[in-house]
Amino acid sequence: MKQPLQSLEQLLDTISTLTRNNEKVSLGMVVESIGNRSFGPLLMLIGITLFSPLSGIPGMSVFMGSFIMLIAVQMLIGREQFWLPRCILNRSIEHSKLQKALNWLSKPARGIDRFLKPRLTFLVNNGGSYGIASLSVVIGLFMPFMELLPFSSSTAGFALLLLGLALVVHDGLLVLLAVLIFTTTFTLIIVNIL
């Protein structure tokens, strides 16, 4: 049985091991390596993807929005194991591009991990985790609109990364920060659309 992830750096290291032995790394391979019952690490994975240079790929926001919705809704209905369609799991990226993104994220990950600790745990335990899943659904619904405002998907990705980290390390302060970031991004999108 694999050990649960407890930090952002552990998540990046787990994904990095896949780039050593494979020419292309599929989303299915990544999900299998981090565990397909772990909502926090999966949110972190989506957040990292959207926050990294990979978010510049056209359509990535819409694709990740559907991925968020699938996972968050399954968490809300209490599924024990997440189901994802083959068309999503088979999506892959060249190992060199993935490793470049992971290298870009490794130094900030080490710095972020130093500040994480369990606090305000009521925001991440029991009912709090359902609140995080509900917020994730809202973020997923707004992802297509984030294509209209440059870097908004990156800020939403950062909010998702914080929510995933909050679940992994039980740090409720990260939930509050994620809500603030997403609220600001949401406001900017509405202002630009109107």
mmCIF file with all atom_site columns, C-alpha atoms in Angstrom:
data_model
loop_
_atom_site.group_PDB
_atom_site.id
_atom_site.type_symbol
_atom_site.label_atom_id
_atom_site.label_alt_id
_atom_site.label_comp_id
_atom_site.label_asym_id
_atom_site.label_entity_id
_atom_site.label_seq_id
_atom_site.pdbx_PDB_ins_code
_atom_site.Cartn_x
_atom_site.Cartn_y
_atom_site.Cartn_z
_atom_site.occupancy
_atom_site.B_iso_or_equiv
_atom_site.pdbx_formal_charge
_atom_site.auth_seq_id
_atom_site.auth_comp_id
_atom_site.auth_asym_id
_atom_site.auth_atom_id
_atom_site.pdbx_PDB_model_num
ATOM 1   C CA . MET A 1 1   ? 0.000   0.000  0.000   1.00 0.00 ? 1   MET A CA 1
ATOM 2   C CA . LYS A 1 2   ? 1.463   3.350  -1.036  1.00 0.00 ? 2   LYS A CA 1
ATOM 3   C CA . GLN A 1 3   ? 2.053   6.079  1.525   1.00 0.00 ? 3   GLN A CA 1
ATOM 4   C CA . PRO A 1 4   ? -0.275  9.081  1.249   1.00 0.00 ? 4   PRO A CA 1
ATOM 5   C CA . LEU A 1 5   ? 1.299   12.251 -0.069  1.00 0.00 ? 5   LEU A CA 1
ATOM 6   C CA . GLN A 1 6   ? 1.964   14.865 2.577   1.00 0.00 ? 6   GLN A CA 1
ATOM 7   C CA . SER A 1 7   ? 3.573   17.711 0.634   1.00 0.00 ? 7   SER A CA 1
ATOM 8   C CA . LEU A 1 8   ? 3.790   19.411 -2.729  1.00 0.00 ? 8   LEU A CA 1
ATOM 9   C CA . GLU A 1 9   ? 7.394   18.270 -3.141  1.00 0.00 ? 9   GLU A CA 1
ATOM 10  C CA . GLN A 1 10  ? 6.356   14.618 -2.675  1.00 0.00 ? 10  GLN A CA 1
ATOM 11  C CA . LEU A 1 11  ? 3.725   15.026 -5.393  1.00 0.00 ? 11  LEU A CA 1
ATOM 12  C CA . LEU A 1 12  ? 6.277   16.448 -7.842  1.00 0.00 ? 12  LEU A CA 1
ATOM 13  C CA . ASP A 1 13  ? 8.772   13.683 -7.015  1.00 0.00 ? 13  ASP A CA 1
ATOM 14  C CA . THR A 1 14  ? 6.131   11.008 -7.569  1.00 0.00 ? 14  THR A CA 1
ATOM 15  C CA . ILE A 1 15  ? 5.250   12.408 -10.984 1.00 0.00 ? 15  ILE A CA 1
ATOM 16  C CA . SER A 1 16  ? 8.940   12.898 -11.847 1.00 0.00 ? 16  SER A CA 1
ATOM 17  C CA . THR A 1 17  ? 9.640   9.172  -11.456 1.00 0.00 ? 17  THR A CA 1
ATOM 18  C CA . LEU A 1 18  ? 7.258   8.559  -14.370 1.00 0.00 ? 18  LEU A CA 1
ATOM 19  C CA . THR A 1 19  ? 9.331   10.737 -16.716 1.00 0.00 ? 19  THR A CA 1
ATOM 20  C CA . ARG A 1 20  ? 12.435  8.568  -16.202 1.00 0.00 ? 20  ARG A CA 1
ATOM 21  C CA . ASN A 1 21  ? 11.047  5.391  -17.741 1.00 0.00 ? 21  ASN A CA 1
ATOM 22  C CA . ASN A 1 22  ? 8.464   6.605  -20.257 1.00 0.00 ? 22  ASN A CA 1
ATOM 23  C CA . GLU A 1 23  ? 8.684   8.526  -23.522 1.00 0.00 ? 23  GLU A CA 1
ATOM 24  C CA . LYS A 1 24  ? 5.195   9.924  -22.935 1.00 0.00 ? 24  LYS A CA 1
ATOM 25  C CA . VAL A 1 25  ? 3.384   10.244 -19.632 1.00 0.00 ? 25  VAL A CA 1
ATOM 26  C CA . SER A 1 26  ? -0.389  9.858  -19.657 1.00 0.00 ? 26  SER A CA 1
ATOM 27  C CA . LEU A 1 27  ? -2.782  11.319 -17.135 1.00 0.00 ? 27  LEU A CA 1
ATOM 28  C CA . GLY A 1 28  ? -3.788  7.756  -16.257 1.00 0.00 ? 28  GLY A CA 1
ATOM 29  C CA . MET A 1 29  ? -0.201  6.944  -15.290 1.00 0.00 ? 29  MET A CA 1
ATOM 30  C CA . VAL A 1 30  ? -0.048  10.023 -13.063 1.00 0.00 ? 30  VAL A CA 1
ATOM 31  C CA . VAL A 1 31  ? -3.408  9.291  -11.395 1.00 0.00 ? 31  VAL A CA 1
ATOM 32  C CA . GLU A 1 32  ? -2.358  5.690  -10.761 1.00 0.00 ? 32  GLU A CA 1
ATOM 33  C CA . SER A 1 33  ? 0.944   6.803  -9.218  1.00 0.00 ? 33  SER A CA 1
ATOM 34  C CA . ILE A 1 34  ? -0.668  9.286  -6.790  1.00 0.00 ? 34  ILE A CA 1
ATOM 35  C CA . GLY A 1 35  ? -3.730  7.175  -6.000  1.00 0.00 ? 35  GLY A CA 1
ATOM 36  C CA . ASN A 1 36  ? -7.161  7.395  -7.584  1.00 0.00 ? 36  ASN A CA 1
ATOM 37  C CA . ARG A 1 37  ? -8.960  7.841  -4.239  1.00 0.00 ? 37  ARG A CA 1
ATOM 38  C CA . SER A 1 38  ? -7.006  10.915 -3.182  1.00 0.00 ? 38  SER A CA 1
ATOM 39  C CA . PHE A 1 39  ? -8.984  14.084 -3.798  1.00 0.00 ? 39  PHE A CA 1
ATOM 40  C CA . GLY A 1 40  ? -6.291  16.386 -2.367  1.00 0.00 ? 40  GLY A CA 1
ATOM 41  C CA . PRO A 1 41  ? -3.395  15.140 -4.540  1.00 0.00 ? 41  PRO A CA 1
ATOM 42  C CA . LEU A 1 42  ? -5.620  15.113 -7.637  1.00 0.00 ? 42  LEU A CA 1
ATOM 43  C CA . LEU A 1 43  ? -6.602  18.741 -6.978  1.00 0.00 ? 43  LEU A CA 1
ATOM 44  C CA . MET A 1 44  ? -2.933  19.553 -6.482  1.00 0.00 ? 44  MET A CA 1
ATOM 45  C CA . LEU A 1 45  ? -2.133  17.885 -9.814  1.00 0.00 ? 45  LEU A CA 1
ATOM 46  C CA . ILE A 1 46  ? -4.765  19.953 -11.629 1.00 0.00 ? 46  ILE A CA 1
ATOM 47  C CA . GLY A 1 47  ? -3.582  23.109 -9.868  1.00 0.00 ? 47  GLY A CA 1
ATOM 48  C CA . ILE A 1 48  ? 0.052   22.468 -10.799 1.00 0.00 ? 48  ILE A CA 1
ATOM 49  C CA . THR A 1 49  ? -0.917  21.860 -14.427 1.00 0.00 ? 49  THR A CA 1
ATOM 50  C CA . LEU A 1 50  ? -2.877  25.105 -14.631 1.00 0.00 ? 50  LEU A CA 1
ATOM 51  C CA . PHE A 1 51  ? -0.268  27.112 -12.720 1.00 0.00 ? 51  PHE A CA 1
ATOM 52  C CA . SER A 1 52  ? 2.654   25.819 -14.802 1.00 0.00 ? 52  SER A CA 1
ATOM 53  C CA . PRO A 1 53  ? 3.607   26.811 -18.367 1.00 0.00 ? 53  PRO A CA 1
ATOM 54  C CA . LEU A 1 54  ? 1.376   23.931 -19.539 1.00 0.00 ? 54  LEU A CA 1
ATOM 55  C CA . SER A 1 55  ? -1.630  26.225 -18.990 1.00 0.00 ? 55  SER A CA 1
ATOM 56  C CA . GLY A 1 56  ? -0.613  28.085 -22.161 1.00 0.00 ? 56  GLY A CA 1
ATOM 57  C CA . ILE A 1 57  ? -1.731  25.155 -24.306 1.00 0.00 ? 57  ILE A CA 1
ATOM 58  C CA . PRO A 1 58  ? -4.985  26.195 -26.047 1.00 0.00 ? 58  PRO A CA 1
ATOM 59  C CA . GLY A 1 59  ? -8.008  24.462 -24.546 1.00 0.00 ? 59  GLY A CA 1
ATOM 60  C CA . MET A 1 60  ? -6.148  23.354 -21.407 1.00 0.00 ? 60  MET A CA 1
ATOM 61  C CA . SER A 1 61  ? -8.480  25.409 -19.170 1.00 0.00 ? 61  SER A CA 1
ATOM 62  C CA . VAL A 1 62  ? -11.581 23.756 -20.607 1.00 0.00 ? 62  VAL A CA 1
ATOM 63  C CA . PHE A 1 63  ? -10.027 20.284 -20.387 1.00 0.00 ? 63  PHE A CA 1
ATOM 64  C CA . MET A 1 64  ? -8.926  20.811 -16.781 1.00 0.00 ? 64  MET A CA 1
ATOM 65  C CA . GLY A 1 65  ? -12.329 22.325 -15.925 1.00 0.00 ? 65  GLY A CA 1
ATOM 66  C CA . SER A 1 66  ? -14.030 19.094 -16.996 1.00 0.00 ? 66  SER A CA 1
ATOM 67  C CA . PHE A 1 67  ? -11.470 17.082 -15.015 1.00 0.00 ? 67  PHE A CA 1
ATOM 68  C CA . ILE A 1 68  ? -12.180 19.205 -11.907 1.00 0.00 ? 68  ILE A CA 1
ATOM 69  C CA . MET A 1 69  ? -15.929 18.746 -12.310 1.00 0.00 ? 69  MET A CA 1
ATOM 70  C CA . LEU A 1 70  ? -15.651 14.974 -12.679 1.00 0.00 ? 70  LEU A CA 1
ATOM 71  C CA . ILE A 1 71  ? -13.568 14.561 -9.547  1.00 0.00 ? 71  ILE A CA 1
ATOM 72  C CA . ALA A 1 72  ? -15.343 17.131 -7.344  1.00 0.00 ? 72  ALA A CA 1
ATOM 73  C CA . VAL A 1 73  ? -18.837 15.833 -8.137  1.00 0.00 ? 73  VAL A CA 1
ATOM 74  C CA . GLN A 1 74  ? -17.729 12.272 -7.353  1.00 0.00 ? 74  GLN A CA 1
ATOM 75  C CA . MET A 1 75  ? -16.358 13.450 -4.030  1.00 0.00 ? 75  MET A CA 1
ATOM 76  C CA . LEU A 1 76  ? -19.632 15.225 -3.238  1.00 0.00 ? 76  LEU A CA 1
ATOM 77  C CA . ILE A 1 77  ? -21.677 12.072 -3.884  1.00 0.00 ? 77  ILE A CA 1
ATOM 78  C CA . GLY A 1 78  ? -19.304 9.998  -1.741  1.00 0.00 ? 78  GLY A CA 1
ATOM 79  C CA . ARG A 1 79  ? -17.692 7.668  -4.276  1.00 0.00 ? 79  ARG A CA 1
ATOM 80  C CA . GLU A 1 80  ? -14.928 5.572  -2.732  1.00 0.00 ? 80  GLU A CA 1
ATOM 81  C CA . GLN A 1 81  ? -12.853 5.443  -5.895  1.00 0.00 ? 81  GLN A CA 1
ATOM 82  C CA . PHE A 1 82  ? -12.803 8.118  -8.579  1.00 0.00 ? 82  PHE A CA 1
ATOM 83  C CA . TRP A 1 83  ? -13.837 7.140  -12.084 1.00 0.00 ? 83  TRP A CA 1
ATOM 84  C CA . LEU A 1 84  ? -12.388 8.968  -15.070 1.00 0.00 ? 84  LEU A CA 1
ATOM 85  C CA . PRO A 1 85  ? -13.131 8.250  -18.726 1.00 0.00 ? 85  PRO A CA 1
ATOM 86  C CA . ARG A 1 86  ? -10.440 6.635  -20.887 1.00 0.00 ? 86  ARG A CA 1
ATOM 87  C CA . CYS A 1 87  ? -10.311 9.701  -23.185 1.00 0.00 ? 87  CYS A CA 1
ATOM 88  C CA . ILE A 1 88  ? -9.061  11.772 -20.226 1.00 0.00 ? 88  ILE A CA 1
ATOM 89  C CA . LEU A 1 89  ? -6.765  9.104  -18.791 1.00 0.00 ? 89  LEU A CA 1
ATOM 90  C CA . ASN A 1 90  ? -5.150  8.481  -22.198 1.00 0.00 ? 90  ASN A CA 1
ATOM 91  C CA . ARG A 1 91  ? -4.166  12.145 -22.681 1.00 0.00 ? 91  ARG A CA 1
ATOM 92  C CA . SER A 1 92  ? -0.388  12.310 -22.571 1.00 0.00 ? 92  SER A CA 1
ATOM 93  C CA . ILE A 1 93  ? 2.529   14.695 -22.757 1.00 0.00 ? 93  ILE A CA 1
ATOM 94  C CA . GLU A 1 94  ? 6.135   14.164 -23.780 1.00 0.00 ? 94  GLU A CA 1
ATOM 95  C CA . HIS A 1 95  ? 8.302   13.337 -20.788 1.00 0.00 ? 95  HIS A CA 1
ATOM 96  C CA . SER A 1 96  ? 10.718  16.200 -21.555 1.00 0.00 ? 96  SER A CA 1
ATOM 97  C CA . LYS A 1 97  ? 7.938   18.835 -21.454 1.00 0.00 ? 97  LYS A CA 1
ATOM 98  C CA . LEU A 1 98  ? 6.548   17.392 -18.245 1.00 0.00 ? 98  LEU A CA 1
ATOM 99  C CA . GLN A 1 99  ? 9.984   17.245 -16.632 1.00 0.00 ? 99  GLN A CA 1
ATOM 100 C CA . LYS A 1 100 ? 10.637  20.866 -17.639 1.00 0.00 ? 100 LYS A CA 1
ATOM 101 C CA . ALA A 1 101 ? 7.402   21.941 -15.900 1.00 0.00 ? 101 ALA A CA 1
ATOM 102 C CA . LEU A 1 102 ? 8.276   19.853 -12.822 1.00 0.00 ? 102 LEU A CA 1
ATOM 103 C CA . ASN A 1 103 ? 11.764  21.379 -12.652 1.00 0.00 ? 103 ASN A CA 1
ATOM 104 C CA . TRP A 1 104 ? 10.239  24.855 -12.905 1.00 0.00 ? 104 TRP A CA 1
ATOM 105 C CA . LEU A 1 105 ? 7.958   24.059 -9.956  1.00 0.00 ? 105 LEU A CA 1
ATOM 106 C CA . SER A 1 106 ? 10.430  22.220 -7.696  1.00 0.00 ? 106 SER A CA 1
ATOM 107 C CA . LYS A 1 107 ? 12.085  25.215 -6.005  1.00 0.00 ? 107 LYS A CA 1
ATOM 108 C CA . PRO A 1 108 ? 8.798   26.999 -5.198  1.00 0.00 ? 108 PRO A CA 1
ATOM 109 C CA . ALA A 1 109 ? 7.423   23.668 -3.919  1.00 0.00 ? 109 ALA A CA 1
ATOM 110 C CA . ARG A 1 110 ? 10.241  23.321 -1.382  1.00 0.00 ? 110 ARG A CA 1
ATOM 111 C CA . GLY A 1 111 ? 9.646   26.876 -0.166  1.00 0.00 ? 111 GLY A CA 1
ATOM 112 C CA . ILE A 1 112 ? 5.881   26.401 0.115   1.00 0.00 ? 112 ILE A CA 1
ATOM 113 C CA . ASP A 1 113 ? 6.226   23.127 2.016   1.00 0.00 ? 113 ASP A CA 1
ATOM 114 C CA . ARG A 1 114 ? 8.231   24.862 4.786   1.00 0.00 ? 114 ARG A CA 1
ATOM 115 C CA . PHE A 1 115 ? 5.210   26.953 5.772   1.00 0.00 ? 115 PHE A CA 1
ATOM 116 C CA . LEU A 1 116 ? 2.567   24.227 5.807   1.00 0.00 ? 116 LEU A CA 1
ATOM 117 C CA . LYS A 1 117 ? 1.219   22.722 9.025   1.00 0.00 ? 117 LYS A CA 1
ATOM 118 C CA . PRO A 1 118 ? -2.119  21.541 10.429  1.00 0.00 ? 118 PRO A CA 1
ATOM 119 C CA . ARG A 1 119 ? -4.221  24.558 11.512  1.00 0.00 ? 119 ARG A CA 1
ATOM 120 C CA . LEU A 1 120 ? -7.879  25.602 11.266  1.00 0.00 ? 120 LEU A CA 1
ATOM 121 C CA . THR A 1 121 ? -8.560  21.929 10.577  1.00 0.00 ? 121 THR A CA 1
ATOM 122 C CA . PHE A 1 122 ? -12.353 22.361 10.720  1.00 0.00 ? 122 PHE A CA 1
ATOM 123 C CA . LEU A 1 123 ? -12.058 23.869 7.224   1.00 0.00 ? 123 LEU A CA 1
ATOM 124 C CA . VAL A 1 124 ? -10.616 20.641 5.767   1.00 0.00 ? 124 VAL A CA 1
ATOM 125 C CA . ASN A 1 125 ? -12.093 17.814 7.860   1.00 0.00 ? 125 ASN A CA 1
ATOM 126 C CA . ASN A 1 126 ? -15.515 16.221 7.388   1.00 0.00 ? 126 ASN A CA 1
ATOM 127 C CA . GLY A 1 127 ? -17.909 18.963 6.204   1.00 0.00 ? 127 GLY A CA 1
ATOM 128 C CA . GLY A 1 128 ? -15.006 21.209 5.280   1.00 0.00 ? 128 GLY A CA 1
ATOM 129 C CA . SER A 1 129 ? -13.867 18.793 2.590   1.00 0.00 ? 129 SER A CA 1
ATOM 130 C CA . TYR A 1 130 ? -17.348 18.960 1.027   1.00 0.00 ? 130 TYR A CA 1
ATOM 131 C CA . GLY A 1 131 ? -17.054 22.744 1.007   1.00 0.00 ? 131 GLY A CA 1
ATOM 132 C CA . ILE A 1 132 ? -13.756 22.396 -0.847  1.00 0.00 ? 132 ILE A CA 1
ATOM 133 C CA . ALA A 1 133 ? -15.378 20.026 -3.347  1.00 0.00 ? 133 ALA A CA 1
ATOM 134 C CA . SER A 1 134 ? -18.261 22.493 -3.849  1.00 0.00 ? 134 SER A CA 1
ATOM 135 C CA . LEU A 1 135 ? -15.827 25.360 -4.460  1.00 0.00 ? 135 LEU A CA 1
ATOM 136 C CA . SER A 1 136 ? -13.958 23.123 -6.917  1.00 0.00 ? 136 SER A CA 1
ATOM 137 C CA . VAL A 1 137 ? -17.197 22.549 -8.858  1.00 0.00 ? 137 VAL A CA 1
ATOM 138 C CA . VAL A 1 138 ? -17.682 26.327 -9.108  1.00 0.00 ? 138 VAL A CA 1
ATOM 139 C CA . ILE A 1 139 ? -14.084 26.756 -10.313 1.00 0.00 ? 139 ILE A CA 1
ATOM 140 C CA . GLY A 1 140 ? -14.608 23.975 -12.861 1.00 0.00 ? 140 GLY A CA 1
ATOM 141 C CA . LEU A 1 141 ? -17.748 25.685 -14.176 1.00 0.00 ? 141 LEU A CA 1
ATOM 142 C CA . PHE A 1 142 ? -15.861 28.960 -14.667 1.00 0.00 ? 142 PHE A CA 1
ATOM 143 C CA . MET A 1 143 ? -12.792 27.450 -16.375 1.00 0.00 ? 143 MET A CA 1
ATOM 144 C CA . PRO A 1 144 ? -14.122 27.998 -19.946 1.00 0.00 ? 144 PRO A CA 1
ATOM 145 C CA . PHE A 1 145 ? -14.563 31.718 -19.205 1.00 0.00 ? 145 PHE A CA 1
ATOM 146 C CA . MET A 1 146 ? -10.982 31.898 -17.976 1.00 0.00 ? 146 MET A CA 1
ATOM 147 C CA . GLU A 1 147 ? -9.800  31.501 -21.567 1.00 0.00 ? 147 GLU A CA 1
ATOM 148 C CA . LEU A 1 148 ? -11.042 35.090 -22.060 1.00 0.00 ? 148 LEU A CA 1
ATOM 149 C CA . LEU A 1 149 ? -8.832  36.685 -19.414 1.00 0.00 ? 149 LEU A CA 1
ATOM 150 C CA . PRO A 1 150 ? -5.065  36.092 -19.646 1.00 0.00 ? 150 PRO A CA 1
ATOM 151 C CA . PHE A 1 151 ? -3.531  34.316 -16.630 1.00 0.00 ? 151 PHE A CA 1
ATOM 152 C CA . SER A 1 152 ? -6.893  33.822 -14.914 1.00 0.00 ? 152 SER A CA 1
ATOM 153 C CA . SER A 1 153 ? -6.619  30.049 -15.367 1.00 0.00 ? 153 SER A CA 1
ATOM 154 C CA . SER A 1 154 ? -3.181  30.204 -13.732 1.00 0.00 ? 154 SER A CA 1
ATOM 155 C CA . THR A 1 155 ? -4.592  32.015 -10.690 1.00 0.00 ? 155 THR A CA 1
ATOM 156 C CA . ALA A 1 156 ? -7.475  29.528 -10.506 1.00 0.00 ? 156 ALA A CA 1
ATOM 157 C CA . GLY A 1 157 ? -4.878  26.763 -10.787 1.00 0.00 ? 157 GLY A CA 1
ATOM 158 C CA . PHE A 1 158 ? -3.022  28.288 -7.860  1.00 0.00 ? 158 PHE A CA 1
ATOM 159 C CA . ALA A 1 159 ? -6.278  28.339 -5.862  1.00 0.00 ? 159 ALA A CA 1
ATOM 160 C CA . LEU A 1 160 ? -6.860  24.652 -6.694  1.00 0.00 ? 160 LEU A CA 1
ATOM 161 C CA . LEU A 1 161 ? -3.289  23.835 -5.723  1.00 0.00 ? 161 LEU A CA 1
ATOM 162 C CA . LEU A 1 162 ? -3.879  25.516 -2.353  1.00 0.00 ? 162 LEU A CA 1
ATOM 163 C CA . LEU A 1 163 ? -7.144  23.602 -1.850  1.00 0.00 ? 163 LEU A CA 1
ATOM 164 C CA . GLY A 1 164 ? -5.415  20.304 -2.639  1.00 0.00 ? 164 GLY A CA 1
ATOM 165 C CA . LEU A 1 165 ? -2.540  21.126 -0.306  1.00 0.00 ? 165 LEU A CA 1
ATOM 166 C CA . ALA A 1 166 ? -5.018  22.103 2.394   1.00 0.00 ? 166 ALA A CA 1
ATOM 167 C CA . LEU A 1 167 ? -6.597  18.640 2.190   1.00 0.00 ? 167 LEU A CA 1
ATOM 168 C CA . VAL A 1 168 ? -3.235  16.870 2.229   1.00 0.00 ? 168 VAL A CA 1
ATOM 169 C CA . VAL A 1 169 ? -1.632  18.740 5.155   1.00 0.00 ? 169 VAL A CA 1
ATOM 170 C CA . HIS A 1 170 ? -4.877  19.762 6.939   1.00 0.00 ? 170 HIS A CA 1
ATOM 171 C CA . ASP A 1 171 ? -4.069  23.458 6.737   1.00 0.00 ? 171 ASP A CA 1
ATOM 172 C CA . GLY A 1 172 ? -7.312  25.465 6.775   1.00 0.00 ? 172 GLY A CA 1
ATOM 173 C CA . LEU A 1 173 ? -5.421  28.719 6.283   1.00 0.00 ? 173 LEU A CA 1
ATOM 174 C CA . LEU A 1 174 ? -4.755  27.591 2.712   1.00 0.00 ? 174 LEU A CA 1
ATOM 175 C CA . VAL A 1 175 ? -8.513  27.208 2.167   1.00 0.00 ? 175 VAL A CA 1
ATOM 176 C CA . LEU A 1 176 ? -9.077  30.824 3.181   1.00 0.00 ? 176 LEU A CA 1
ATOM 177 C CA . LEU A 1 177 ? -6.283  31.989 0.892   1.00 0.00 ? 177 LEU A CA 1
ATOM 178 C CA . ALA A 1 178 ? -7.681  29.925 -2.008  1.00 0.00 ? 178 ALA A CA 1
ATOM 179 C CA . VAL A 1 179 ? -11.155 31.420 -1.508  1.00 0.00 ? 179 VAL A CA 1
ATOM 180 C CA . LEU A 1 180 ? -9.656  34.928 -1.561  1.00 0.00 ? 180 LEU A CA 1
ATOM 181 C CA . ILE A 1 181 ? -7.683  34.203 -4.757  1.00 0.00 ? 181 ILE A CA 1
ATOM 182 C CA . PHE A 1 182 ? -10.644 32.648 -6.549  1.00 0.00 ? 182 PHE A CA 1
ATOM 183 C CA . THR A 1 183 ? -13.025 35.427 -5.467  1.00 0.00 ? 183 THR A CA 1
ATOM 184 C CA . THR A 1 184 ? -10.610 38.017 -6.857  1.00 0.00 ? 184 THR A CA 1
ATOM 185 C CA . THR A 1 185 ? -10.219 36.067 -10.126 1.00 0.00 ? 185 THR A CA 1
ATOM 186 C CA . PHE A 1 186 ? -13.991 35.601 -10.411 1.00 0.00 ? 186 PHE A CA 1
ATOM 187 C CA . THR A 1 187 ? -14.529 39.345 -9.893  1.00 0.00 ? 187 THR A CA 1
ATOM 188 C CA . LEU A 1 188 ? -11.975 40.199 -12.600 1.00 0.00 ? 188 LEU A CA 1
ATOM 189 C CA . ILE A 1 189 ? -13.655 37.816 -15.049 1.00 0.00 ? 189 ILE A CA 1
ATOM 190 C CA . ILE A 1 190 ? -17.096 39.339 -14.405 1.00 0.00 ? 190 ILE A CA 1
ATOM 191 C CA . VAL A 1 191 ? -15.729 42.884 -14.775 1.00 0.00 ? 191 VAL A CA 1
ATOM 192 C CA . ASN A 1 192 ? -14.037 42.006 -18.090 1.00 0.00 ? 192 ASN A CA 1
ATOM 193 C CA . ILE A 1 193 ? -17.110 40.202 -19.480 1.00 0.00 ? 193 ILE A CA 1
ATOM 194 C CA . LEU A 1 194 ? -19.434 43.090 -18.619 1.00 0.00 ? 194 LEU A CA 1
#
